Coordinates of C-alpha atoms in Angstrom, one line a residue:
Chain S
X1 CA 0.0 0.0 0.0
X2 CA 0.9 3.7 -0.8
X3 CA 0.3 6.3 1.4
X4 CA 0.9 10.3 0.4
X5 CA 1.2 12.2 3.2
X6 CA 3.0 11.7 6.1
X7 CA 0.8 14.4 8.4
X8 CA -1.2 12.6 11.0
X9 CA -3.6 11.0 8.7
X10 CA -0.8 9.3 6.7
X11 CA 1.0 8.1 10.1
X12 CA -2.1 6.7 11.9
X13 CA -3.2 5.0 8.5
X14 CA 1.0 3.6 7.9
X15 CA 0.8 2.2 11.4
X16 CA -2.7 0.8 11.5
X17 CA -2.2 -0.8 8.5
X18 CA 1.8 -2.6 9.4
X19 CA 0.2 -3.7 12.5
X20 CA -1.6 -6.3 10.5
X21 CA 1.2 -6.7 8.3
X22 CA 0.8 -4.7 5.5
X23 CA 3.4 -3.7 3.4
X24 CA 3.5 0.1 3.6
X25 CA 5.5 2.9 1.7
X26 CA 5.0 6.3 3.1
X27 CA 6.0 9.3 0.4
X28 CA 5.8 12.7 2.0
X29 CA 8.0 16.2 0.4
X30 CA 9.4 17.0 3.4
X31 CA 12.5 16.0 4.2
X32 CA 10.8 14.5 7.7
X33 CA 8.0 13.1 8.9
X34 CA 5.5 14.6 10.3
X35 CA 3.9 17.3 7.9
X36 CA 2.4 20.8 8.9
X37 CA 0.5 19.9 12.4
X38 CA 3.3 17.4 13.8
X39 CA 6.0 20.0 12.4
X40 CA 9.3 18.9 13.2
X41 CA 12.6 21.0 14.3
X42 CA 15.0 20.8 11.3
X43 CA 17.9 21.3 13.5
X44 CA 19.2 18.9 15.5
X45 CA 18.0 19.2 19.0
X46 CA 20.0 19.0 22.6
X47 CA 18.9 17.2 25.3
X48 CA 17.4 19.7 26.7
X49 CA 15.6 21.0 23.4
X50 CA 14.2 17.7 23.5
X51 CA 12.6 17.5 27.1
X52 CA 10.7 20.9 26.6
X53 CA 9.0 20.3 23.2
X54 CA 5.6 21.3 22.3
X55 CA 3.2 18.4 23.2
X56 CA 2.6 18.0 18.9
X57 CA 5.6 18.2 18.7
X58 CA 6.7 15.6 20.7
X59 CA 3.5 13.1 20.0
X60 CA 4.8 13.4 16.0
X61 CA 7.9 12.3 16.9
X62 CA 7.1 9.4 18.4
X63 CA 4.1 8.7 16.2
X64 CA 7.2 8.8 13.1
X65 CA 9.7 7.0 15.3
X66 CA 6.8 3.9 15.8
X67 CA 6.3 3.7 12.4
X68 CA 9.5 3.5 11.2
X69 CA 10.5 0.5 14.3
X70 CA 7.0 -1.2 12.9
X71 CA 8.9 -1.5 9.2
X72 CA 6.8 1.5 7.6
X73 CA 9.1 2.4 4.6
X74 CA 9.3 6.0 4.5
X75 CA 10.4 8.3 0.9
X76 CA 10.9 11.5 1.8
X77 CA 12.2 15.0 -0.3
X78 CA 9.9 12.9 -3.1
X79 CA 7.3 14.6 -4.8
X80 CA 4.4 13.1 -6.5
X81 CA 3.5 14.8 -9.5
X82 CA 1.4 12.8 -11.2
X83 CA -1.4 9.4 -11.2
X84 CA -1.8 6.9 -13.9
X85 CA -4.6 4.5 -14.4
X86 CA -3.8 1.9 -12.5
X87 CA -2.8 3.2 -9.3
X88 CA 0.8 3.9 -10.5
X89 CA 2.6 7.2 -9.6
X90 CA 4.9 9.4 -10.7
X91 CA 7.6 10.2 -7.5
X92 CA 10.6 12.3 -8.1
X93 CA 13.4 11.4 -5.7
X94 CA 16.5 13.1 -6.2
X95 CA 17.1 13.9 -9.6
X96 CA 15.3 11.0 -11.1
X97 CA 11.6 9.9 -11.2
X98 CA 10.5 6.3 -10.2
X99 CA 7.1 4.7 -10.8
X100 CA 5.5 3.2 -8.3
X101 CA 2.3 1.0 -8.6
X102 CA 0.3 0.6 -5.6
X103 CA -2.1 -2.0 -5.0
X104 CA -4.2 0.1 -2.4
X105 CA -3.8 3.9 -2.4
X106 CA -4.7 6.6 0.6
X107 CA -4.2 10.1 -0.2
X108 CA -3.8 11.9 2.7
X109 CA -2.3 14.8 0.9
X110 CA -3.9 17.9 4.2
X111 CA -4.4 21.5 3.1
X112 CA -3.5 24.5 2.4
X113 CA -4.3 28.1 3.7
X114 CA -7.4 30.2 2.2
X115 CA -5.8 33.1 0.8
X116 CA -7.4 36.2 0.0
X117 CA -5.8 38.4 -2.2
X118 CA -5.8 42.3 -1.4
X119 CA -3.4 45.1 -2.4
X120 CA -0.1 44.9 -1.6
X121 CA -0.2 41.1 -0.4
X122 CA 2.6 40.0 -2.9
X123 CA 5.2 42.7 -0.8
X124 CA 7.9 40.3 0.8
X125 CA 7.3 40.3 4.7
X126 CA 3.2 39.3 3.7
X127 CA 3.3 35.7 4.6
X128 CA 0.8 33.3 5.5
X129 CA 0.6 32.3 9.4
X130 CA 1.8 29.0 8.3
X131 CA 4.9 30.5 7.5
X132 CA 5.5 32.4 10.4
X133 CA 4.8 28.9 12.4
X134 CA 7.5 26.9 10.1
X135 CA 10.0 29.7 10.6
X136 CA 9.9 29.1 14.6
X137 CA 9.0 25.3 14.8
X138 CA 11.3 24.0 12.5
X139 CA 14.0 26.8 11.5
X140 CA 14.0 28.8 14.7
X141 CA 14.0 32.2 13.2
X142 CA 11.3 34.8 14.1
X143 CA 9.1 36.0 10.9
X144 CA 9.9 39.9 12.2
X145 CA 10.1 42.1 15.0
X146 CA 6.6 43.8 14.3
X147 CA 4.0 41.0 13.0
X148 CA 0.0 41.5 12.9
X149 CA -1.9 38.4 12.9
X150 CA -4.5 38.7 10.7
X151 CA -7.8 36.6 9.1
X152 CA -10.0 34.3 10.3
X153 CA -9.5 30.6 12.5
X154 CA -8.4 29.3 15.2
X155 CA -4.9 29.0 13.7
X156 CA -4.3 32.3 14.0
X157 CA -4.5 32.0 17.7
X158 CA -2.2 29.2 18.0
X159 CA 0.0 31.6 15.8
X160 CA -0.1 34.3 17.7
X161 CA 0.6 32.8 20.9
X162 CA 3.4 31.1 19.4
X163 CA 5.2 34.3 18.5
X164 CA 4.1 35.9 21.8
X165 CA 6.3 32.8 23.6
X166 CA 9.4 33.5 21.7
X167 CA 9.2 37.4 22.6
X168 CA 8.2 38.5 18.9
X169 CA 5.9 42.0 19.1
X170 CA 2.7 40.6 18.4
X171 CA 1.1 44.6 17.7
X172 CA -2.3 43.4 17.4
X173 CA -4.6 40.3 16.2
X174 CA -7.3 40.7 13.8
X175 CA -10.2 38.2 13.4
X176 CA -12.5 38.9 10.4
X177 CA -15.6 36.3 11.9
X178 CA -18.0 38.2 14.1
X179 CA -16.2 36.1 16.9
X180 CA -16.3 37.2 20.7
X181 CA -14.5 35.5 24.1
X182 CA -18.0 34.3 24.8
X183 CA -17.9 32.7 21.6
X184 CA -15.8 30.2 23.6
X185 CA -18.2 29.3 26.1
X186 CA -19.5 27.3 23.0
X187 CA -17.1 25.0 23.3
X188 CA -17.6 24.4 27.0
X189 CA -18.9 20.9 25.4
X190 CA -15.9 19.6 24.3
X191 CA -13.8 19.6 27.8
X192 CA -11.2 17.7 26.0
X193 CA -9.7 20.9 23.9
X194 CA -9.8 23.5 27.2
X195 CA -6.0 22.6 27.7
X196 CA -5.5 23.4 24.4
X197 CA -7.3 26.4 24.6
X198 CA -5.9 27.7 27.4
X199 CA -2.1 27.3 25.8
X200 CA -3.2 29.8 22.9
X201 CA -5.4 32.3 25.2
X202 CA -3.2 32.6 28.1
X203 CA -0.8 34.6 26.3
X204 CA -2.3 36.8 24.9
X205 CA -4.7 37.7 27.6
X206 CA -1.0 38.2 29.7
X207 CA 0.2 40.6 26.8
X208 CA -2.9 42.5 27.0
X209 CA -3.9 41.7 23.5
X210 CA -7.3 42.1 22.9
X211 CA -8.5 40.8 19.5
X212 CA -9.8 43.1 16.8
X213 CA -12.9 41.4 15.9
X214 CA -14.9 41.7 12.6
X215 CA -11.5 43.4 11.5
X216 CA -9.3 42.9 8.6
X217 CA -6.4 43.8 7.0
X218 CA -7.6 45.5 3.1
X219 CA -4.0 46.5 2.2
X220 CA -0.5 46.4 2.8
X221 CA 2.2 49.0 2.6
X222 CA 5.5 49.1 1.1
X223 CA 8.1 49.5 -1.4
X224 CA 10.7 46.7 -2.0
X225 CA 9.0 45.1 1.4
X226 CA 6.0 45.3 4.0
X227 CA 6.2 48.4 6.3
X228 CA 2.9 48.8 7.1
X229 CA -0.7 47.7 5.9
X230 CA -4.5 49.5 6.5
X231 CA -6.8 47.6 8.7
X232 CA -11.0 48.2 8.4
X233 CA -13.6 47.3 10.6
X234 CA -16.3 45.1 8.5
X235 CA -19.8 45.6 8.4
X236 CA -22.5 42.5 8.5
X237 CA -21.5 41.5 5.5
X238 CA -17.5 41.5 6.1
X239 CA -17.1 44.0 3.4
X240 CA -14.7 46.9 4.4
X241 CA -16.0 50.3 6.0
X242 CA -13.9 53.4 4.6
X243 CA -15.1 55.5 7.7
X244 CA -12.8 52.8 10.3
X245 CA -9.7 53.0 7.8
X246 CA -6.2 53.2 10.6
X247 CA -2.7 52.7 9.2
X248 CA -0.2 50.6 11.9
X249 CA 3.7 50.4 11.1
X250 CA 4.1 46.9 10.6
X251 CA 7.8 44.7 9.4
X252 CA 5.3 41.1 9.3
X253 CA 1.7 40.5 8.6
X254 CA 0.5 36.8 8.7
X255 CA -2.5 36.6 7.3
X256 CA -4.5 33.8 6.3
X257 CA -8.5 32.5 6.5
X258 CA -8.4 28.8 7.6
X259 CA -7.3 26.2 5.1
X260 CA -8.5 24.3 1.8
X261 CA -8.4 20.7 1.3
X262 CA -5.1 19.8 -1.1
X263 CA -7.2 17.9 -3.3
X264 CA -4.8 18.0 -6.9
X265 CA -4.1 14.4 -5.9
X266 CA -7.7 12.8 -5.2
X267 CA -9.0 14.5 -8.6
X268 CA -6.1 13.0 -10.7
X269 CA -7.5 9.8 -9.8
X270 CA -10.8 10.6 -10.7
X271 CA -12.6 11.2 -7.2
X272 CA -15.7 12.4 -6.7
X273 CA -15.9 15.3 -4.8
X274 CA -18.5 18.0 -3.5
X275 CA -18.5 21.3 -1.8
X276 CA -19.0 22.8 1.4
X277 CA -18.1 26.2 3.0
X278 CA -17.6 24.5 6.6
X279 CA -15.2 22.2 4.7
X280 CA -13.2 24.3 3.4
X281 CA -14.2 24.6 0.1
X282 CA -14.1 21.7 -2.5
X283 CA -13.2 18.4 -0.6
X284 CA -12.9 14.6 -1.6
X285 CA -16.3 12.5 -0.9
X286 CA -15.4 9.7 1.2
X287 CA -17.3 6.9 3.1
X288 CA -16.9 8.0 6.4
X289 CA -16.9 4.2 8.0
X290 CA -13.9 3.3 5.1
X291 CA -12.1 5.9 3.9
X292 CA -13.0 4.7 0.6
X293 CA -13.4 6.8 -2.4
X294 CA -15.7 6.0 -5.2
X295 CA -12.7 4.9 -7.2
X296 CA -11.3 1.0 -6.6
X297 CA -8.3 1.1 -4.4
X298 CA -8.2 4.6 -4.0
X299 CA -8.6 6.1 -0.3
X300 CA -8.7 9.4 1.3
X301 CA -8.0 10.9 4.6
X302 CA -7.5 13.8 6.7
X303 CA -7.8 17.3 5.4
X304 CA -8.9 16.1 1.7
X305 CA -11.7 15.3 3.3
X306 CA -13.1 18.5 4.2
X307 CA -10.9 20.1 7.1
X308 CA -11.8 18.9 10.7
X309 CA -8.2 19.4 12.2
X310 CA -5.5 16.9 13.3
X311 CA -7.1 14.9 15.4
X312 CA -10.1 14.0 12.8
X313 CA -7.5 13.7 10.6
X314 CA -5.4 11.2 12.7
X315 CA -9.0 8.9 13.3
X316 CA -9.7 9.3 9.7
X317 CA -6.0 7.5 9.1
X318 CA -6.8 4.8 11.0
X319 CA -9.7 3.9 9.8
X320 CA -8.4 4.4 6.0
X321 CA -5.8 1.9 7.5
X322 CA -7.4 -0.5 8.9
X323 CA -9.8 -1.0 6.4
X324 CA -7.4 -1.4 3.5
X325 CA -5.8 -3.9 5.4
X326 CA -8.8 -5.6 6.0
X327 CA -9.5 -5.4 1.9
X328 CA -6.0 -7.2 1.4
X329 CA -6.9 -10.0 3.8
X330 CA -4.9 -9.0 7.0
X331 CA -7.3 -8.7 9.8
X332 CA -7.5 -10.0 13.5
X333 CA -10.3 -9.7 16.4
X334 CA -8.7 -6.4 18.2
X335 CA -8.8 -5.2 14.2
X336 CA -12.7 -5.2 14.7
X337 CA -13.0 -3.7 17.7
X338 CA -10.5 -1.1 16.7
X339 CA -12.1 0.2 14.0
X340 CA -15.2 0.4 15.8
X341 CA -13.6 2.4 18.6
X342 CA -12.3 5.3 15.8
X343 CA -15.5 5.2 14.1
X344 CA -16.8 6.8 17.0
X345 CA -14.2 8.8 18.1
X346 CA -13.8 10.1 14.7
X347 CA -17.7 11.7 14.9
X348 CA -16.5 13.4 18.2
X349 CA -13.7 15.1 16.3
X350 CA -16.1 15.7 13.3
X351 CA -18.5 17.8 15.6
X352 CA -16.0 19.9 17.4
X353 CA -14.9 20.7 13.7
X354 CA -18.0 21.5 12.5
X355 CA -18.3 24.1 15.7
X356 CA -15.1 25.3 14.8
X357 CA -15.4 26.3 10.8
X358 CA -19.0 27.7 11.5
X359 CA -17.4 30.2 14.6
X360 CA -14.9 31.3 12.2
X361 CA -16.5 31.3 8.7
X362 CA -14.9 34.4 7.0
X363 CA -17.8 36.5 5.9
X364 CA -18.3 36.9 2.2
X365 CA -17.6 40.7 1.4
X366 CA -13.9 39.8 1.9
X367 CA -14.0 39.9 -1.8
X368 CA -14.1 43.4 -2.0
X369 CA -10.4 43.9 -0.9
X370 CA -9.6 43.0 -4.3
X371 CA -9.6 46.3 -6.3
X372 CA -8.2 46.9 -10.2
X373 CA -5.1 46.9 -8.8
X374 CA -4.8 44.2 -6.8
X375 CA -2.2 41.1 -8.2
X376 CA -5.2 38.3 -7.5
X377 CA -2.7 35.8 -9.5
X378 CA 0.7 35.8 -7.8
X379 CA 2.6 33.1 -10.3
X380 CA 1.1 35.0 -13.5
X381 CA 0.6 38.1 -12.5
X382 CA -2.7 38.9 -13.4
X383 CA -4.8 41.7 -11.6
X384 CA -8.5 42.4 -10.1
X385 CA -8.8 44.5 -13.5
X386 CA -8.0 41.4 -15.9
X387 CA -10.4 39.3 -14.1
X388 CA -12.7 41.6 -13.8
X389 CA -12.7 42.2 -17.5
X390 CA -12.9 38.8 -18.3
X391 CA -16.1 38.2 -16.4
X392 CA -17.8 41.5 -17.7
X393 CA -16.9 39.0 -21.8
X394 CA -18.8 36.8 -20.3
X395 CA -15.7 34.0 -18.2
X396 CA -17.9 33.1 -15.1
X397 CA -15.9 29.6 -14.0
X398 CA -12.5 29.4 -12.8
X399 CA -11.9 27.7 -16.0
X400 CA -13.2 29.9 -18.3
X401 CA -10.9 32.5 -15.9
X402 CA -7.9 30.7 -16.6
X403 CA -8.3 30.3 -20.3
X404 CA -8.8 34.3 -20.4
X405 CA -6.5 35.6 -18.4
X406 CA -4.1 32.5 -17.2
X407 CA -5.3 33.3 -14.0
X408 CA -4.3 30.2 -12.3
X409 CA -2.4 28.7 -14.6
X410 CA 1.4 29.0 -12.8
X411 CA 3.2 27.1 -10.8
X412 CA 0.9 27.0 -7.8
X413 CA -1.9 25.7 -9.9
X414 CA -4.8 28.2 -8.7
X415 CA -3.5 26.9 -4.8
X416 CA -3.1 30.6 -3.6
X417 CA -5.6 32.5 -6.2
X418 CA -8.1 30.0 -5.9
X419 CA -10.2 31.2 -3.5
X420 CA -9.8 34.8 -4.1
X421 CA -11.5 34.0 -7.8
X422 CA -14.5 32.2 -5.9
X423 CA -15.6 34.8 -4.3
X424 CA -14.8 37.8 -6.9
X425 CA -16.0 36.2 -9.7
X426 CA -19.3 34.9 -7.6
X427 CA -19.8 38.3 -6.2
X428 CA -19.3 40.3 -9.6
X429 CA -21.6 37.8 -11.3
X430 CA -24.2 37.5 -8.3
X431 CA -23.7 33.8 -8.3
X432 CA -22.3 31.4 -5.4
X433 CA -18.9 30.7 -5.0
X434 CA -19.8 26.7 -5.7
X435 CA -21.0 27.0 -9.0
X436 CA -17.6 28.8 -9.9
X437 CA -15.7 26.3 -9.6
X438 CA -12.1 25.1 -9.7
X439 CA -9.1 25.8 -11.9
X440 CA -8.8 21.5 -12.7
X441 CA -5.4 20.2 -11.5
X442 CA -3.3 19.4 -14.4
X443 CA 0.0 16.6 -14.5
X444 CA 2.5 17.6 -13.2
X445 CA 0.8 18.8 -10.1
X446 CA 3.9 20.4 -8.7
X447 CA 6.5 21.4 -11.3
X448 CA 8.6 18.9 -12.1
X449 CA 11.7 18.6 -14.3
X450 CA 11.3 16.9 -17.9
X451 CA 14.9 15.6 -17.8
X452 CA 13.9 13.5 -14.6
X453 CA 10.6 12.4 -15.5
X454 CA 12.0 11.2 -18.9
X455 CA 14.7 9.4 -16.8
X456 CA 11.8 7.6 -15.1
X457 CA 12.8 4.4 -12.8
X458 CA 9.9 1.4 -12.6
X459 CA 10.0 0.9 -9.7
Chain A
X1 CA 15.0 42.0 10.3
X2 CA 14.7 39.0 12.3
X3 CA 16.2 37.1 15.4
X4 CA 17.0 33.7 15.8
X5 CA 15.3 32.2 18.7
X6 CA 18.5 29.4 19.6
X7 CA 21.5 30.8 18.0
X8 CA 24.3 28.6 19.4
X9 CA 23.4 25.6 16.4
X10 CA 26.0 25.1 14.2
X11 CA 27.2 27.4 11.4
X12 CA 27.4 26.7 8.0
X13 CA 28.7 28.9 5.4
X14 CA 26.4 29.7 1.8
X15 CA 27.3 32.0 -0.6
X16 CA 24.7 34.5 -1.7
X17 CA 25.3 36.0 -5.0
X18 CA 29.0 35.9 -4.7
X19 CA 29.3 36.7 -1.0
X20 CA 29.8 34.7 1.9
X21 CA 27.3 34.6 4.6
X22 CA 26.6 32.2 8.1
X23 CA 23.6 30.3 8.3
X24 CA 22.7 27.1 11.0
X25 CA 22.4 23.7 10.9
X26 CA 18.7 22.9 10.5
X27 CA 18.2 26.8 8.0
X28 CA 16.0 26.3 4.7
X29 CA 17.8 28.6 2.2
X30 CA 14.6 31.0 2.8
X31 CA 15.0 30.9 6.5
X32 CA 18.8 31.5 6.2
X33 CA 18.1 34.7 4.1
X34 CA 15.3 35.9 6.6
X35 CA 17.9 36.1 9.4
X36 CA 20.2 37.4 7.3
X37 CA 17.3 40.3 6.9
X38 CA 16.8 39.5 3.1
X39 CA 13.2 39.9 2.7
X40 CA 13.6 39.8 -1.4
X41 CA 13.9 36.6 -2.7
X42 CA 13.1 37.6 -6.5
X43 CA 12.0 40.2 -8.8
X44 CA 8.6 39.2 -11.1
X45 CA 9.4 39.0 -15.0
X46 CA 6.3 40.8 -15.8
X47 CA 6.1 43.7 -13.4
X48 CA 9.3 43.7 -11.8
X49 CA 7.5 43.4 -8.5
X50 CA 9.4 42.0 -5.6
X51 CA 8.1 38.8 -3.8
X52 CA 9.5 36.5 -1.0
X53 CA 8.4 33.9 1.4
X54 CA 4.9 33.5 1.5
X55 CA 3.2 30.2 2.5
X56 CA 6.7 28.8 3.5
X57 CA 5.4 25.3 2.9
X58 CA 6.6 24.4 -0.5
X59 CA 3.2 25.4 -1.9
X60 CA 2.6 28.6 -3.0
X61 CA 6.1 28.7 -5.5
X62 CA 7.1 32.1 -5.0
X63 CA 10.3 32.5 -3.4
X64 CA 12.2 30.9 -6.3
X65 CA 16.1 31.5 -6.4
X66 CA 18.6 30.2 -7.8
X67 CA 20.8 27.1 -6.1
X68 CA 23.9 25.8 -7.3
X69 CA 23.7 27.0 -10.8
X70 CA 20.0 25.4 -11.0
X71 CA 17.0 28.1 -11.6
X72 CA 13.6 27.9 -9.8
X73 CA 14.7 26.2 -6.7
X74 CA 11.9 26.9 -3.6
X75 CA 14.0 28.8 -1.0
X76 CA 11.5 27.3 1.6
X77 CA 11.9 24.2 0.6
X78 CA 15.6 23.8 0.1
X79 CA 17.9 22.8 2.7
X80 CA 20.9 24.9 3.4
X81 CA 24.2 23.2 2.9
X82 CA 28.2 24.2 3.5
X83 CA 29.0 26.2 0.1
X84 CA 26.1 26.2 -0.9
X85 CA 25.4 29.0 -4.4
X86 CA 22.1 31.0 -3.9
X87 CA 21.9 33.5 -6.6
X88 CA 18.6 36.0 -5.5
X89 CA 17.9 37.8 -8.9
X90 CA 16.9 41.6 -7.4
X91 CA 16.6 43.4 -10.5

């Protein structure tokens, strides 16, 4: 079996699986387990590094460390870039690609953060709060000295508090979602998460940070890089008032609105898929008891799934793991049981998701950020005017976008315009951001190099 | 620009367009750069526009530079090494 992905969906799956005694190869990009939740220091770490690690931290690490003394095979620095009828793969390793044919396949590819584009956004020191989390958890260098966290999500608090514990000047924290602190006491059901809670509160309540709610950054400042950006209240319908308009002096701005589902994989292999606001946009359609796509042998989990977090993610894993090992004849009673046991836990997680996404659902009139101006396509270059043209001729998908303006056709494949071109195009045509659409993935997903794919391995 | 949170790791040596500069044991070439204070990671070809580390996750292709002689090379994504060649194009 292949798994893609080795985030916590990927590991609980790899691990499920080789329990029963499946044979289990793991490819992932990074050049370590773990993937964006279970992030893991690049450095190497002293002994006393290791004894105060994050808790995620630490539970990736040993999650990795069990797979790997269980026999999981693990390819890392290998990117997929393509899937062939037949379950086989295309994997670049080094500087030549290999083929790989799987008999059973989970793609447990995660997400990516929901960008909105606005002006200025492009200016180097503009990152994504995933960034500025990577930069500290696994390359120990602070994003800036002055950093706004800004969007919508809980992510944004773990962020926050995160730069807050190394000493980085967190000037203020903007949440776009008419949230509140008694929005919290909502999740006074879940007792399970108040630790967790706590751990990205506390410090900001001790910094005297109060959030900026139903706030958002419309514009950043700069000339060869960010040096400060123009936040604006939002009215009921998240658009931006001119009358609230304040300038801050900023170096950093992380700024992102939850995550999409990474789907380029699932819809290669020819999954069916639906969308949902709450799951992040357009997600792979799974059966929630199997994993199991609608195409033989093919598996999802985690994030593709609609976005539910980690620990949906990690239940999700196991089940996609246990029950391809049960489809290639390797079962035992505690299998059973098992599998039971996540079933259940995994509609916990699901419901403290589905709390989550509808607290923090960034309000639609976020799409008026994007002015003429405005780069909306970063790899091409292509501004709000362009696309804004192009729907006035009459382009109203992200397809007919694309073809029009190639808007979505770089390097990224539509991963950081993509949502921005939802809701634009959707609220310049009066339609909803569904029937828009999605720029399709195209082979290679990620660029590749010819010269390796044509020296191409079977593998 | 930026501080380094543990700066006692290691140091490695990578030249950036011709000049030498330290970096750590455990640096991307992005993350090298940022504490170096190097914000700009590349010019656009179309509008000339400046652009560095965005998602910093290997996803979003936009801090491309130049390693070891080979073009389009994710900063982020792109482990620092002892002698290593970056070549940022700024202009």
């Amino acid at each position: 079996m292949v798994i893609v992905g080795a985030g916590p969906a990927g590991l609980a799956a790899a691990i499920e699986a080789r329990r029963l005694g499946v044979d289990v190869l793991v490819i992932d990009e990074y050049a370590r387990a773990g993937g964006q939740f279970y992030k893991q220091p690049a450095y190497p770490l002293t002994d006393q590094q290791r004894h105060t690690l994050p808790p995620q931290v630490k539970e990736g690490m040993q999650l990795a460390a069990r797979a790997a003394s269980m026999g999981v095979k693990f390819w890392f620095e290998s990117q997929v870039w393509g899937l062939f009828p037949g379950l086989r793969l295309g994997v670049v390793r080094g500087s030549i690609s290999t083929e790989v044919v799987a008999q059973r396949l989970i793609i447990a590819c995660g997400a990516h953060e929901r960008c909105i584009a606005f002006p200025g956004w492009t200016l180097p020191g503009v990152i994504t709060p995933g960034a500025a989390q990577t930069l500290i958890k696994a390359h120990s260098v602070l994003p800036g000295r002055r950093t706004i966290v800004a969007g919508s999500g809980p992510f944004l608090l773990a962020v926050a508090a995160q730069l807050l514990k190394t000493g980085a000047e967190v000037v203020t924290y903007v949440e776009a979602a008419p949230w509140s602190w008694a929005t919290l006491s909502r999740f006074t059901t879940h007792p399970s998460r108040w630790g967790e809670l706590a751990r990205y509160v506390w410090p900001l309540l001790r910094a005297r940070i109060a959030p900026r709610l139903r706030t958002a950054v419309i514009a950043a400042h700069g000339k060869t890089a960010l040096s400060a950006v123009t936040l604006a209240s939002l009215d009921s319908h998240g658009r931006p008032m001119p009358e609230t308009k304040r300038q801050i002096e900023v170096d950093t701005l992380a700024v992102g609105y939850g995550f999409r589902p990474s789907c380029e994989l699932t819809t290669l292999a020819g999954c069916a898929h639906q969308f949902s606001e709450t799951a992040g946009g357009r997600y792979c359609v799974v059966d929630r008891d199997t994993g199991e796509t609608n195409v033989e042998g093919v598996y999802a989990a985690g994030e593709v799934t609609g976005i539910g977090g980690a620990r949906a993610a990690f239940q999700e894993g196991r089940i996609a793991g246990l029950s391809v090992a049960s489809s290639l004849k390797h079962w035992d009673d505690e299998a059973s049981q098992r599998l039971h046991d996540t079933r259940l836990r995994r509609r916990r997680e699901q419901k403290f998701a589905d709390l989550v996404s509808c607290t923090f659902a960034p309000p639609l009139g976020l799409a008026e950020f994007i002015t003429d101006n405005t780069v909306i396509c970063r790899c091409e270059e292509v501004s709000g005017r362009a696309v804004r043209e192009a729907v006035t001729a009459g382009a109203h998908t992200a397809t007919a976008i694309k073809m029009w303006t190639r808007c979505g056709m770089g390097r990224c494949q539509g991963r950081m315009c993509g949502w921005s071109i939802g809701r634009y195009v959707a609220a310049l045509t009066g339609s909803n951001v569904e029937s828009i659409g999605i720029s399709q993935p195209r082979i290679p997903i990620k660029p590749v190099k010819l010269q390796h794919v044509l020296a191409t391995n079977p593998d | 620009m930026a501080d380094r949170l543990n700066p006692q790791r290691a140091t490695i040596t990578i030249v950036v367009n011709g000049v030498q500069f330290e970096a750590r044991a455990g640096d991307t070439v992005a993350s090298a750069l940022l504490a170096l204070g190097r914000r700009v990671l590349r010019v656009t070809d179309r509008e000339k526009e400046p652009r560095g580390i965005f998602c910093g996750i290997g996803m979003c292709y936009d801090c491309l530079v130049v390693v070891d002689g080979v073009p389009n090379q994710r900063a982020c994504m792109t482990a620092a090494r002892e002698g290593m060649q970056v070549e940022i194009q700024e202009q």
